[in-house]
Amino acid sequence: MKLIKTKAELIDALATIRGNIALVPTMGALHEGHLSLVSAALADGSSGSNSDDLVVASIFVNPLQFADLGDCDDYRNYPRTLEADAKLLESAGVDIIFAPDVEEMYPQGTPEIWVRTGEMGAQLEGASRPGHFDGVATVVAKLFSLVRPHRAYFGQKDAQQLAVIKRMVHDLDLGVDIRGVPIIRGSYGLAESSRNQHLSATDRENALALFATLSALRDRQTDLEQARVELSHAPGVDLDYLEVVSPETLQPIPWPPTAPALALGAITVGGTRLIDNIDI
Ligand code: PAF
């Protein structure tokens, strides 16, 4: 396993690769969810000691996708655990870790030219985090340019991010095969997230209301309006949104959906914002 910190070294290391490259973009502070992306990337490649296929994981806390371009506590306090992350990725079987610093990625400071994610990025999560998806799409486009992957892996938990990236690849003809990896769930269905570490035992119990509501929608035990009312009255839950949308366009779908749809929601529990979604 190679740990690479500069673009020049990365381009050099990839120059002679004849196999397919899989990319797992991350911001570090890795948990089971990230490792499932790596497992999927490894499983999809051709295996064996003679295989030329390669898995690259990137670790970069991207200031462009935080409030005020990173001039905020959320960015400053984001856990940076490179040593531990590198150990995890090495034992998971990653070939190259690309972990540039901010000056390496953005040598002239904030870039002048960005990817614009429009209405798709402005709604749902984007409504409470203006500019977030433009920042995500811009850094992912840069990573695609640097790594030139054949496939790239993103968690289905961040359903809006996955839809935005798929649409970017389509609209900009980037030619990367985007694969969504299923949500890892802990006890009683709580979706794995680095934010779960901020939840007390009571918060964890209260947080289960989101998955329970999404499951009830999937099983048609409730309708969307009723589900919103019940979730907004669940103990300790502050409801941000609960929507049923098209998985590709993220446009709202009238209830009951007659085609495959995505139910997604965001709540705050004990000061921690959580998101989750389910195919219905
Ligand atoms: O999902 C994340 O961790 C980040 O948004 C990503 C895709 C690595 C871009 O910074």
XYZ file of C-alpha atoms and ligand atoms in Angstrom:
290
model
C 0.000 0.000 0.000
C 1.279 3.465 -0.930
C 0.321 6.635 0.899
C 0.560 9.517 -1.571
C 0.231 13.185 -0.699
C 0.875 15.022 -3.974
C -0.860 15.100 -7.344
C 2.448 14.597 -9.171
C 3.251 11.405 -7.229
C -0.286 10.121 -7.796
C -0.166 10.692 -11.552
C 3.235 8.994 -11.602
C 2.010 5.969 -9.617
C -1.010 5.522 -11.897
C 0.804 6.124 -15.202
C 1.765 2.490 -15.784
C -1.433 0.844 -14.517
C -2.976 -1.352 -17.218
C -5.945 -2.664 -15.206
C -9.133 -0.959 -14.085
C -8.962 1.644 -11.343
C -11.649 1.863 -8.659
C -11.893 5.032 -6.550
C -13.371 5.307 -3.052
C -13.538 9.016 -2.164
C -13.694 9.767 1.585
C -13.055 12.534 4.071
C -11.415 10.099 6.495
C -12.583 9.348 10.066
C -13.446 5.975 8.603
C -16.158 3.635 9.896
C -17.846 0.398 8.764
C -19.765 2.293 6.079
C -16.530 3.392 4.349
C -15.043 -0.093 4.623
C -18.107 -1.496 2.860
C -17.295 0.834 -0.074
C -13.769 -0.593 -0.169
C -15.090 -4.183 0.006
C -17.451 -3.479 -2.896
C -14.602 -1.921 -4.919
C -12.378 -4.935 -4.291
C -15.155 -7.444 -4.990
C -16.004 -5.798 -8.345
C -12.379 -5.881 -9.561
C -10.681 -8.920 -11.000
C -8.787 -10.557 -8.176
C -5.623 -12.616 -7.869
C -1.975 -11.720 -7.569
C -1.662 -11.182 -11.340
C -4.543 -8.745 -11.509
C -3.620 -5.248 -12.673
C -6.759 -3.798 -11.084
C -6.233 -1.229 -8.392
C -8.275 0.350 -5.601
C -7.477 3.969 -4.728
C -9.037 5.580 -1.640
C -8.834 9.328 -1.200
C -8.867 11.074 2.151
C -9.482 14.789 1.906
C -11.555 17.059 4.122
C -12.834 19.368 1.407
C -13.359 22.939 2.643
C -15.544 23.855 -0.371
C -18.408 21.671 0.860
C -18.542 23.226 4.361
C -20.253 26.452 5.411
C -18.308 29.607 4.508
C -15.862 27.537 2.405
C -14.517 25.916 5.544
C -14.329 29.017 7.727
C -16.520 27.283 10.321
C -16.154 25.064 13.402
C -17.684 22.077 11.606
C -14.693 22.104 9.194
C -12.057 23.030 11.771
C -13.263 20.316 14.186
C -13.804 17.619 11.551
C -11.895 14.559 12.868
C -8.577 14.081 11.052
C -7.280 10.598 11.833
C -4.955 9.819 8.918
C -2.757 7.295 10.730
C -5.670 5.161 11.953
C -7.483 5.517 8.610
C -4.386 4.405 6.680
C -4.087 1.279 8.853
C -7.753 0.415 8.275
C -7.483 0.944 4.518
C -4.291 -1.081 4.282
C -5.797 -4.053 6.087
C -8.955 -3.717 3.969
C -6.791 -4.198 0.841
C -6.561 -0.689 -0.672
C -3.549 -0.251 -2.999
C -3.124 3.532 -2.913
C -4.283 6.189 -0.462
C -4.334 9.704 -1.873
C -4.333 12.147 1.063
C -3.438 15.622 -0.207
C -3.531 18.722 1.964
C -5.660 21.730 1.080
C -2.799 23.656 -0.571
C -2.074 20.671 -2.799
C -5.701 20.411 -3.951
C -6.373 24.148 -4.206
C -2.945 25.796 -4.720
C -4.509 29.126 -5.699
C -7.058 29.075 -2.877
C -10.772 28.780 -3.616
C -11.143 27.781 -7.275
C -12.697 30.224 -9.720
C -14.444 27.506 -11.733
C -16.868 25.160 -9.955
C -19.346 22.443 -10.874
C -22.844 23.867 -10.431
C -25.419 21.366 -9.163
C -28.502 23.569 -9.734
C -31.908 22.651 -8.342
C -30.793 19.062 -7.590
C -28.245 20.361 -5.134
C -30.312 23.227 -3.732
C -33.173 21.171 -2.229
C -33.390 18.674 0.693
C -29.904 18.659 2.311
C -28.907 21.588 0.097
C -31.673 23.756 1.573
C -29.973 23.743 4.976
C -26.429 23.622 3.517
C -26.325 26.124 0.621
C -23.444 25.439 -1.778
C -22.640 22.063 -0.177
C -23.298 19.953 -3.286
C -21.426 22.386 -5.574
C -18.428 21.844 -3.272
C -18.887 18.059 -3.325
C -19.289 17.898 -7.116
C -16.268 20.158 -7.664
C -13.911 18.078 -5.527
C -15.228 14.791 -6.937
C -14.684 16.105 -10.494
C -11.100 16.997 -9.514
C -10.554 13.538 -7.999
C -11.925 11.925 -11.174
C -9.498 14.021 -13.274
C -6.546 13.040 -11.101
C -7.294 9.338 -10.578
C -9.126 8.644 -13.892
C -11.089 5.790 -12.293
C -13.228 3.314 -14.226
C -15.528 2.915 -11.236
C -16.215 5.057 -8.146
C -18.069 4.088 -4.976
C -20.440 6.179 -2.867
C -22.695 5.241 0.057
C -26.446 5.059 -0.567
C -26.905 6.721 2.811
C -26.019 10.047 1.180
C -28.704 9.476 -1.452
C -28.720 13.074 -2.673
C -24.934 13.083 -3.060
C -25.127 9.815 -5.034
C -27.860 11.198 -7.331
C -25.944 14.468 -7.879
C -22.689 12.639 -8.720
C -24.476 10.275 -11.138
C -26.079 13.265 -12.843
C -22.739 15.121 -13.011
C -21.106 12.113 -14.703
C -24.011 11.963 -17.174
C -24.226 15.692 -17.894
C -20.451 16.227 -18.169
C -19.725 12.893 -19.950
C -17.121 11.965 -17.356
C -17.251 8.259 -18.229
C -16.980 6.925 -14.671
C -19.193 4.022 -13.595
C -20.805 5.222 -10.327
C -21.785 2.477 -7.898
C -23.976 3.045 -4.852
C -23.261 0.795 -1.870
C -26.101 -0.175 0.516
C -26.454 1.489 3.909
C -24.846 -0.342 6.837
C -27.292 -0.464 9.748
C -26.581 -1.092 13.409
C -28.946 -2.410 16.034
C -32.637 -1.752 15.309
C -31.737 -0.276 11.935
C -29.851 2.899 12.869
C -27.853 3.924 9.766
C -24.077 3.940 10.332
C -22.721 7.492 10.446
C -19.701 9.236 11.928
C -22.232 11.514 13.660
C -23.676 8.602 15.703
C -20.750 8.990 18.114
C -22.389 12.247 19.322
C -25.611 10.444 20.353
C -26.377 9.561 23.974
C -28.175 6.282 24.716
C -31.509 8.140 24.797
C -30.701 9.987 21.555
C -29.948 6.653 19.877
C -33.323 5.316 20.923
C -35.090 8.483 19.748
C -33.172 8.446 16.452
C -34.707 5.064 15.545
C -37.985 6.894 14.803
C -36.586 7.959 11.408
C -35.849 4.419 10.189
C -39.149 3.191 11.670
C -41.029 5.892 9.723
C -39.196 5.166 6.460
C -39.898 1.437 6.910
C -43.603 2.141 7.558
C -43.747 4.148 4.313
C -42.043 1.327 2.401
C -44.519 -1.189 3.842
C -47.469 1.157 3.111
C -48.469 1.142 6.805
C -48.885 4.916 6.667
C -49.066 7.722 4.108
C -46.611 10.555 3.676
C -48.655 13.231 5.443
C -49.443 11.002 8.421
C -45.800 9.878 8.595
C -44.640 13.519 8.736
C -47.050 14.285 11.565
C -46.024 11.210 13.575
C -42.294 11.749 13.063
C -42.537 15.414 14.039
C -44.197 14.337 17.311
C -41.742 11.519 18.076
C -39.928 12.053 21.414
C -36.713 14.076 21.146
C -37.019 14.438 17.354
C -36.855 17.719 15.474
C -38.024 16.967 11.909
C -36.300 18.817 9.076
C -37.871 17.044 6.083
C -39.516 13.784 5.060
C -40.025 13.388 1.311
C -40.734 10.766 -1.326
C -38.789 11.523 -4.499
C -37.565 10.096 -7.768
C -34.185 8.417 -7.098
C -32.742 9.938 -10.307
C -34.067 13.509 -10.355
C -34.917 13.947 -6.638
C -38.206 15.543 -7.716
C -41.108 14.890 -5.267
C -43.441 12.028 -6.242
C -47.116 12.157 -5.217
C -48.187 9.629 -2.592
C -48.670 6.716 -3.129
C -45.777 6.219 -5.568
C -46.533 4.019 -8.563
C -42.891 3.671 -9.714
C -39.678 2.974 -7.759
C -39.140 5.875 -5.382
C -36.902 6.953 -2.538
C -38.243 8.010 0.849
C -35.735 10.210 2.616
C -35.647 12.228 5.769
C -33.517 14.399 8.023
C -34.008 14.895 11.754
C -32.078 16.479 14.588
C -31.763 14.458 17.793
C -29.942 15.829 20.852
C -28.324 18.497 18.641
C -27.079 15.972 16.037
C -28.476 16.083 12.506
C -29.128 12.646 10.997
C -30.245 11.550 7.527
C -31.559 8.248 6.244
C -33.451 6.845 3.265
C -35.122 3.714 1.985
C -36.160 2.422 -1.460
C -39.911 2.121 -1.784
O -19.150 11.646 1.226
C -18.075 12.207 1.484
O -17.317 11.760 2.347
C -17.663 13.460 0.728
O -18.758 14.251 0.428
C -16.852 13.151 -0.563
C -17.683 12.370 -1.586
C -15.602 12.355 -0.209
C -16.416 14.460 -1.232
O -15.627 15.235 -0.387
